Tab-separated table of C-alpha atoms and ligand atoms in Angstrom:
chain	number	residue	atom	x	y	z
A	158	MET	CA	0.000	0.000	0.000
A	159	PRO	CA	1.539	3.355	-0.979
A	160	LEU	CA	2.394	5.473	2.035
A	161	HIS	CA	0.254	8.437	1.017
A	162	ASN	CA	-2.840	6.307	1.642
A	163	SER	CA	-2.324	7.039	5.310
A	164	ILE	CA	-3.628	10.568	4.637
A	165	ARG	CA	-7.369	10.913	5.073
A	166	VAL	CA	-9.186	13.775	3.376
A	167	LYS	CA	-12.492	15.331	4.384
A	168	LYS	CA	-13.995	18.293	2.521
A	169	ARG	CA	-14.857	21.186	4.814
A	170	HIS	CA	-16.827	23.056	2.115
A	171	PRO	CA	-17.977	22.055	-1.391
A	172	LEU	CA	-15.769	24.647	-3.119
A	173	ILE	CA	-12.836	25.336	-0.822
A	174	GLY	CA	-11.104	23.743	2.140
A	175	ALA	CA	-10.298	20.163	3.110
A	176	GLU	CA	-9.153	18.579	6.351
A	177	LEU	CA	-6.160	16.251	6.245
A	178	THR	CA	-5.476	13.746	8.997
A	179	GLY	CA	-3.036	10.865	9.263
A	180	VAL	CA	0.035	13.000	8.731
A	181	ASP	CA	2.385	14.373	11.362
A	182	LEU	CA	3.728	17.749	10.268
A	183	LYS	CA	6.701	17.327	12.622
A	184	SER	CA	8.074	14.530	10.458
A	185	SER	CA	10.017	15.118	7.240
A	186	LEU	CA	7.650	14.457	4.382
A	187	ASN	CA	8.852	11.889	1.888
A	188	ASN	CA	8.310	12.680	-1.809
A	189	ILE	CA	5.133	10.669	-2.101
A	190	ILE	CA	3.513	12.349	0.893
A	191	PHE	CA	4.770	15.773	-0.134
A	192	GLU	CA	3.306	15.378	-3.640
A	193	ARG	CA	0.023	14.115	-2.219
A	194	ILE	CA	-0.282	17.112	0.126
A	195	HIS	CA	0.735	19.486	-2.649
A	196	SER	CA	-1.831	18.150	-5.071
A	197	LEU	CA	-4.572	18.213	-2.406
A	198	TRP	CA	-3.549	21.809	-1.709
A	199	MET	CA	-3.855	22.763	-5.379
A	200	GLU	CA	-7.237	21.028	-5.555
A	201	ASN	CA	-8.732	22.374	-2.317
A	202	LEU	CA	-6.942	25.764	-1.974
A	203	VAL	CA	-7.074	25.606	1.827
A	204	LEU	CA	-5.864	22.651	3.884
A	205	VAL	CA	-6.655	22.136	7.556
A	206	PHE	CA	-4.380	19.894	9.628
A	207	PRO	CA	-5.959	19.364	13.068
A	208	ASN	CA	-3.997	18.443	16.227
A	209	GLN	CA	-0.535	19.505	15.139
A	210	SER	CA	1.317	20.627	18.234
A	211	LEU	CA	4.271	22.242	16.524
A	212	ASN	CA	6.835	24.527	18.037
A	213	ASP	CA	8.027	27.434	15.903
A	214	GLU	CA	11.110	25.579	14.656
A	215	GLN	CA	8.974	22.623	13.549
A	216	HIS	CA	6.520	25.036	11.920
A	217	ILE	CA	9.392	26.640	9.997
A	218	LYS	CA	10.734	23.237	9.009
A	219	PHE	CA	7.348	22.110	7.712
A	220	GLY	CA	6.903	25.343	5.723
A	221	SER	CA	10.423	25.222	4.276
A	222	GLN	CA	9.618	21.971	2.506
A	223	PHE	CA	7.316	24.037	0.248
A	224	GLY	CA	9.895	26.742	-0.458
A	225	GLU	CA	11.726	29.741	0.916
A	226	LEU	CA	10.038	31.690	3.735
A	227	GLU	CA	9.336	35.418	3.834
A	228	VAL	CA	10.293	37.758	6.636
A	229	HIS	CA	7.325	40.012	7.365
A	230	PRO	CA	7.905	43.730	6.712
A	231	SER	CA	6.448	44.719	10.091
A	232	GLN	CA	9.382	44.592	12.475
A	233	ALA	CA	7.194	44.541	15.594
A	234	HIS	CA	5.377	41.375	14.525
A	235	ARG	CA	8.322	39.120	13.794
A	236	SER	CA	9.155	36.649	16.498
A	237	SER	CA	12.340	37.771	18.237
A	238	GLU	CA	13.585	34.152	18.191
A	239	ASN	CA	12.730	33.265	14.596
A	240	LYS	CA	12.378	36.071	12.083
A	241	GLU	CA	10.314	33.896	9.695
A	242	ILE	CA	7.513	33.652	12.275
A	243	TYR	CA	4.923	36.398	11.904
A	244	ARG	CA	2.899	36.823	15.092
A	245	VAL	CA	-0.722	37.574	14.098
A	246	SER	CA	-1.690	37.889	17.736
A	247	ASN	CA	-3.291	40.220	20.234
A	248	VAL	CA	-0.832	38.943	22.838
A	249	ASP	CA	2.772	40.174	23.060
A	250	GLU	CA	5.856	38.008	23.483
A	251	SER	CA	5.667	38.353	27.274
A	252	GLY	CA	2.184	36.857	27.199
A	253	ASN	CA	0.191	40.041	27.876
A	254	ILE	CA	-2.848	41.178	25.890
A	255	ILE	CA	-1.833	44.161	23.766
A	256	GLN	CA	-3.795	47.353	24.474
A	257	SER	CA	-6.275	48.430	21.794
A	258	ASN	CA	-4.534	51.770	21.337
A	259	ASP	CA	-1.140	50.125	20.737
A	260	THR	CA	0.189	50.399	17.171
A	261	ALA	CA	1.091	46.680	17.233
A	262	TRP	CA	-2.568	45.734	17.768
A	263	GLN	CA	-3.898	48.313	15.317
A	264	TYR	CA	-1.765	46.786	12.559
A	265	VAL	CA	-2.872	43.200	13.317
A	266	ASN	CA	-6.441	44.467	13.572
A	267	LEU	CA	-6.318	45.150	9.829
A	268	SER	CA	-6.387	41.388	9.221
A	269	TRP	CA	-10.117	41.683	9.949
A	270	LEU	CA	-10.411	43.196	6.471
A	271	TRP	CA	-10.393	40.936	3.422
A	272	HIS	CA	-6.913	40.619	1.980
A	273	THR	CA	-4.316	38.448	0.269
A	274	ASP	CA	-1.004	38.061	2.107
A	275	SER	CA	1.953	39.970	0.679
A	276	SER	CA	0.012	41.437	-2.251
A	277	PHE	CA	2.181	44.516	-1.589
A	278	ARG	CA	5.268	42.652	-2.841
A	279	LYS	CA	6.463	42.615	-6.429
A	280	ILE	CA	6.411	38.849	-6.097
A	281	PRO	CA	3.540	38.139	-3.699
A	282	SER	CA	3.591	35.114	-1.450
A	283	LYS	CA	2.440	31.795	-2.909
A	284	GLY	CA	0.987	30.513	0.341
A	285	SER	CA	0.703	30.965	4.080
A	286	ILE	CA	0.740	28.421	6.894
A	287	LEU	CA	-0.938	29.508	10.120
A	288	HIS	CA	-0.726	27.678	13.443
A	289	GLY	CA	-3.530	28.383	15.919
A	290	ILE	CA	-1.802	28.354	19.300
A	291	GLU	CA	-4.447	30.046	21.467
A	292	THR	CA	-7.675	30.173	19.504
A	293	THR	CA	-11.022	31.785	20.172
A	294	LYS	CA	-14.509	30.454	20.571
A	295	LYS	CA	-16.368	33.760	20.304
A	296	GLY	CA	-15.448	35.327	16.978
A	297	GLY	CA	-11.967	35.125	15.503
A	298	ASN	CA	-12.945	32.610	12.827
A	299	THR	CA	-11.058	32.968	9.570
A	300	LEU	CA	-12.932	33.283	6.275
A	301	PHE	CA	-11.403	32.063	3.004
A	302	SER	CA	-12.845	32.874	-0.393
A	303	ASN	CA	-12.304	30.903	-3.617
A	304	MET	CA	-11.097	33.423	-6.184
A	305	TYR	CA	-11.200	30.961	-9.110
A	306	GLU	CA	-14.926	30.538	-8.606
A	307	ALA	CA	-15.342	34.267	-8.046
A	308	TYR	CA	-13.780	34.883	-11.461
A	309	GLU	CA	-15.470	32.059	-13.311
A	310	SER	CA	-18.940	33.117	-12.138
A	311	LEU	CA	-18.622	36.677	-13.492
A	312	ASP	CA	-20.655	37.704	-16.532
A	313	VAL	CA	-18.774	37.529	-19.801
A	314	SER	CA	-19.144	41.300	-20.229
A	315	ILE	CA	-17.450	41.966	-16.867
A	316	LYS	CA	-14.684	39.484	-17.675
A	317	LYS	CA	-14.052	41.328	-20.934
A	318	ARG	CA	-13.920	44.614	-19.050
A	319	ILE	CA	-11.450	43.461	-16.403
A	320	ASP	CA	-9.274	40.790	-18.074
A	321	SER	CA	-6.535	43.203	-19.120
A	322	LEU	CA	-6.636	45.614	-16.177
A	323	TYR	CA	-3.822	46.247	-13.718
A	324	VAL	CA	-4.047	47.448	-10.119
A	325	MET	CA	-1.595	49.426	-7.998
A	326	HIS	CA	-1.010	47.760	-4.616
A	327	ASP	CA	0.688	49.582	-1.788
A	328	HIS	CA	1.656	48.545	1.754
A	329	ASP	CA	0.995	52.134	2.887
A	330	PHE	CA	-2.597	51.664	1.745
A	331	ILE	CA	-3.003	49.078	4.554
A	332	ILE	CA	-2.055	51.705	7.107
A	333	ARG	CA	-4.407	54.240	5.521
A	334	GLN	CA	-7.294	51.788	6.085
A	335	SER	CA	-6.891	52.144	9.835
A	336	ARG	CA	-8.805	55.027	11.336
A	337	HIS	CA	-6.315	54.992	14.235
A	338	LEU	CA	-2.992	54.284	12.542
A	339	SER	CA	-3.590	56.765	9.739
A	340	LYS	CA	-3.737	59.580	12.315
A	341	LYS	CA	-0.631	58.540	14.247
A	342	ILE	CA	2.773	60.078	13.618
A	343	ASP	CA	4.540	56.859	14.560
A	344	LYS	CA	2.742	54.213	12.506
A	345	GLY	CA	5.213	51.428	13.332
A	346	ARG	CA	8.454	50.181	11.746
A	347	TYR	CA	8.151	48.519	8.362
A	348	ASP	CA	10.698	47.511	5.738
A	349	SER	CA	10.470	49.914	2.824
A	350	LEU	CA	8.034	48.720	0.158
A	351	PRO	CA	7.401	50.774	-2.988
A	352	PRO	CA	3.958	50.467	-4.660
A	353	VAL	CA	3.642	47.594	-7.154
A	354	CYS	CA	1.404	46.865	-10.111
A	355	HIS	CA	-0.425	43.516	-10.483
A	356	PRO	CA	-2.973	42.138	-12.948
A	357	LEU	CA	-6.580	42.105	-11.742
A	358	VAL	CA	-7.080	38.691	-13.309
A	359	GLN	CA	-4.284	36.174	-13.036
A	360	LYS	CA	-3.408	32.710	-14.222
A	361	HIS	CA	-2.272	30.252	-11.578
A	362	PRO	CA	1.253	29.037	-12.352
A	363	VAL	CA	0.495	25.437	-11.296
A	364	THR	CA	-3.162	24.802	-12.116
A	365	GLY	CA	-3.381	27.193	-15.086
A	366	ARG	CA	-6.796	28.350	-13.826
A	367	ARG	CA	-7.837	31.993	-13.941
A	368	SER	CA	-8.721	33.861	-10.784
A	369	LEU	CA	-9.530	37.331	-9.544
A	370	PHE	CA	-6.521	38.837	-7.821
A	371	LEU	CA	-7.991	41.097	-5.166
A	372	SER	CA	-6.504	42.374	-1.944
A	373	PRO	CA	-8.706	45.134	-0.562
A	374	HIS	CA	-5.968	45.763	1.991
A	375	THR	CA	-3.475	47.007	-0.570
A	376	MET	CA	-5.432	47.829	-3.755
A	377	ASP	CA	-5.110	51.545	-4.251
A	378	TYR	CA	-6.458	52.061	-7.779
A	379	ILE	CA	-6.872	50.513	-11.223
A	380	VAL	CA	-4.257	51.831	-13.618
A	381	GLY	CA	-5.615	54.256	-16.216
A	382	MET	CA	-9.057	54.610	-14.654
A	383	LYS	CA	-10.623	57.589	-12.881
A	384	ARG	CA	-10.359	57.206	-9.097
A	385	ASN	CA	-14.095	57.022	-8.400
A	386	GLU	CA	-14.743	54.615	-11.268
A	387	SER	CA	-11.829	52.455	-10.107
A	388	ARG	CA	-13.132	52.410	-6.519
A	389	ARG	CA	-16.627	51.482	-7.673
A	390	LEU	CA	-15.397	48.586	-9.825
A	391	LEU	CA	-13.063	47.233	-7.133
A	392	ASP	CA	-15.805	47.429	-4.494
A	393	GLU	CA	-18.219	45.619	-6.812
A	394	LEU	CA	-15.690	42.823	-7.396
A	395	ILE	CA	-14.883	42.527	-3.683
A	396	LEU	CA	-18.566	42.229	-2.827
A	397	HIS	CA	-19.016	39.567	-5.498
A	398	ALA	CA	-15.919	37.591	-4.435
A	399	THR	CA	-16.868	37.477	-0.763
A	400	ALA	CA	-20.398	36.133	-1.264
A	401	GLU	CA	-21.158	33.358	1.196
A	402	LYS	CA	-21.221	30.643	-1.462
A	403	PHE	CA	-17.517	31.128	-2.205
A	404	VAL	CA	-16.437	31.237	1.445
A	405	TYR	CA	-15.193	28.597	3.876
A	406	LYS	CA	-15.382	29.717	7.493
A	407	HIS	CA	-12.650	28.142	9.569
A	408	ILE	CA	-13.641	27.752	13.218
A	409	TRP	CA	-10.371	27.277	15.058
A	410	GLU	CA	-9.336	24.578	17.492
A	411	ASN	CA	-6.009	24.885	19.280
A	412	ASP	CA	-3.211	23.315	17.248
A	413	ASP	CA	-4.973	23.537	13.928
A	414	VAL	CA	-2.514	24.299	11.174
A	415	VAL	CA	-4.155	25.923	8.168
A	416	MET	CA	-2.360	26.310	4.873
A	417	TRP	CA	-3.761	28.413	2.021
A	418	ASP	CA	-2.793	29.374	-1.493
A	419	ASN	CA	-2.485	33.156	-1.801
A	420	ARG	CA	-2.684	32.923	-5.624
A	421	CYS	CA	-6.338	31.886	-5.676
A	422	THR	CA	-7.865	32.776	-2.290
A	423	MET	CA	-8.361	35.772	-0.073
A	424	HIS	CA	-9.106	35.793	3.637
A	425	ALA	CA	-10.348	37.841	6.591
A	426	VAL	CA	-10.621	37.340	10.334
A	427	GLU	CA	-14.030	37.721	11.955
A	428	PRO	CA	-14.036	40.237	14.811
A	429	PHE	CA	-13.515	39.099	18.407
A	430	ASP	CA	-13.130	40.937	21.706
A	431	ASN	CA	-9.420	41.679	21.541
A	432	THR	CA	-9.431	43.310	24.974
A	433	SER	CA	-10.430	40.169	26.890
A	434	VAL	CA	-9.956	37.166	24.586
A	435	ARG	CA	-6.445	35.877	23.878
A	436	ARG	CA	-5.706	34.904	20.276
A	437	VAL	CA	-2.191	33.718	19.467
A	438	MET	CA	-1.457	32.684	15.900
A	439	HIS	CA	1.916	32.132	14.277
A	440	ARG	CA	2.371	32.229	10.539
A	441	VAL	CA	5.064	31.320	8.071
A	442	THR	CA	4.727	32.694	4.580
A	443	LEU	CA	6.041	31.102	1.384
A	444	VAL	CA	7.954	33.324	-1.017
A	445	GLY	CA	6.267	33.360	-4.428
A	446	ASP	CA	7.927	31.747	-7.443
A	447	ASN	CA	6.956	34.463	-9.903
A	448	GLN	CA	5.146	37.742	-10.408
A	449	PRO	CA	1.394	37.248	-10.933
A	450	ILE	CA	0.772	36.077	-14.486
A	451	SER	CA	-1.672	38.109	-16.504
A	452	ILE	CA	-3.995	36.082	-18.755
A	453	GLU	CA	-3.429	36.198	-22.485
A	454	ILE	CA	-6.087	38.216	-24.246
A	455	PRO	CA	-7.104	36.379	-27.435
B	234	OGA	C1	-2.799	35.878	8.353
B	234	OGA	C2	-4.041	36.531	8.750
B	234	OGA	C3	-5.541	35.131	9.859
B	234	OGA	C4	-5.897	34.810	11.250
B	234	OGA	O1	-2.204	35.138	9.115
B	234	OGA	O2	-2.390	36.095	7.214
B	234	OGA	O3	-4.567	37.314	8.046
B	234	OGA	O4	-6.756	33.940	11.408
B	234	OGA	N1	-4.580	36.092	9.865
B	234	OGA	O5	-5.338	35.406	12.175
B	235	MN	MN1	-3.482	37.441	6.189
């Protein structure tokens, strides 16, 4: 019996998200198991691995098998022990809940908005792997939307209108979304990131499927379009792409590891009471292999 048969797969949603059991992420994956996980990832977009009690080094080791890891541009959110660990938490490294008026929380708070990780990079991330260390029961679920389906279900006339468009993405735009951060003089320490231009519709480098490439976090404007027209079109597409039918809601258990493909999904965290509930999540982020590929216009 081939080894990969030890992996059991259960769909979590008809369109996006599957749970994988029978694999220990602490172990080195042999080629057969790696290929099996990779192809299930490509097929399901989001993979959930329950009961994986990883430490940060094991998390990094698991992620590294899929490629090089990013270092997050926000200096305050990198783990001081391992720079590849991004702490998407409302708890600081000493274990205390971060105050609501603290810049470090206000930045993490922006993950409540729909976004795609690292869309502000010239080469955005190909995928993210998030470990739920202290998870929440009231709020704090993570929503994932299938951007292939979002594209495929658009009217032909809209596809024609958007297929060749490009969007300017900017890390500073994230900060401008925050009512609090935008007013502060000290907005936090970030590596310098110039604005970048990405296609609005992209072709996945592995599956070849077309998807909408949206990241409301970082999308400033559509190139060559009047600002208000650009805003209206982007908002319309965001609304369409986040319709319930395209969305898997992940309700966290401690030690879930969730892995998603940033080239065909977007995600958002549902609000929770960040002043009383502890939520500690560690992420590693896979460096992309290429700039987003625009689709060929016939
Ligand atoms: C992330 C993020 C999701 C979460 O890690 O990229 O947006 O559930 N957070 O905290
Ligand atoms: Mn994110």
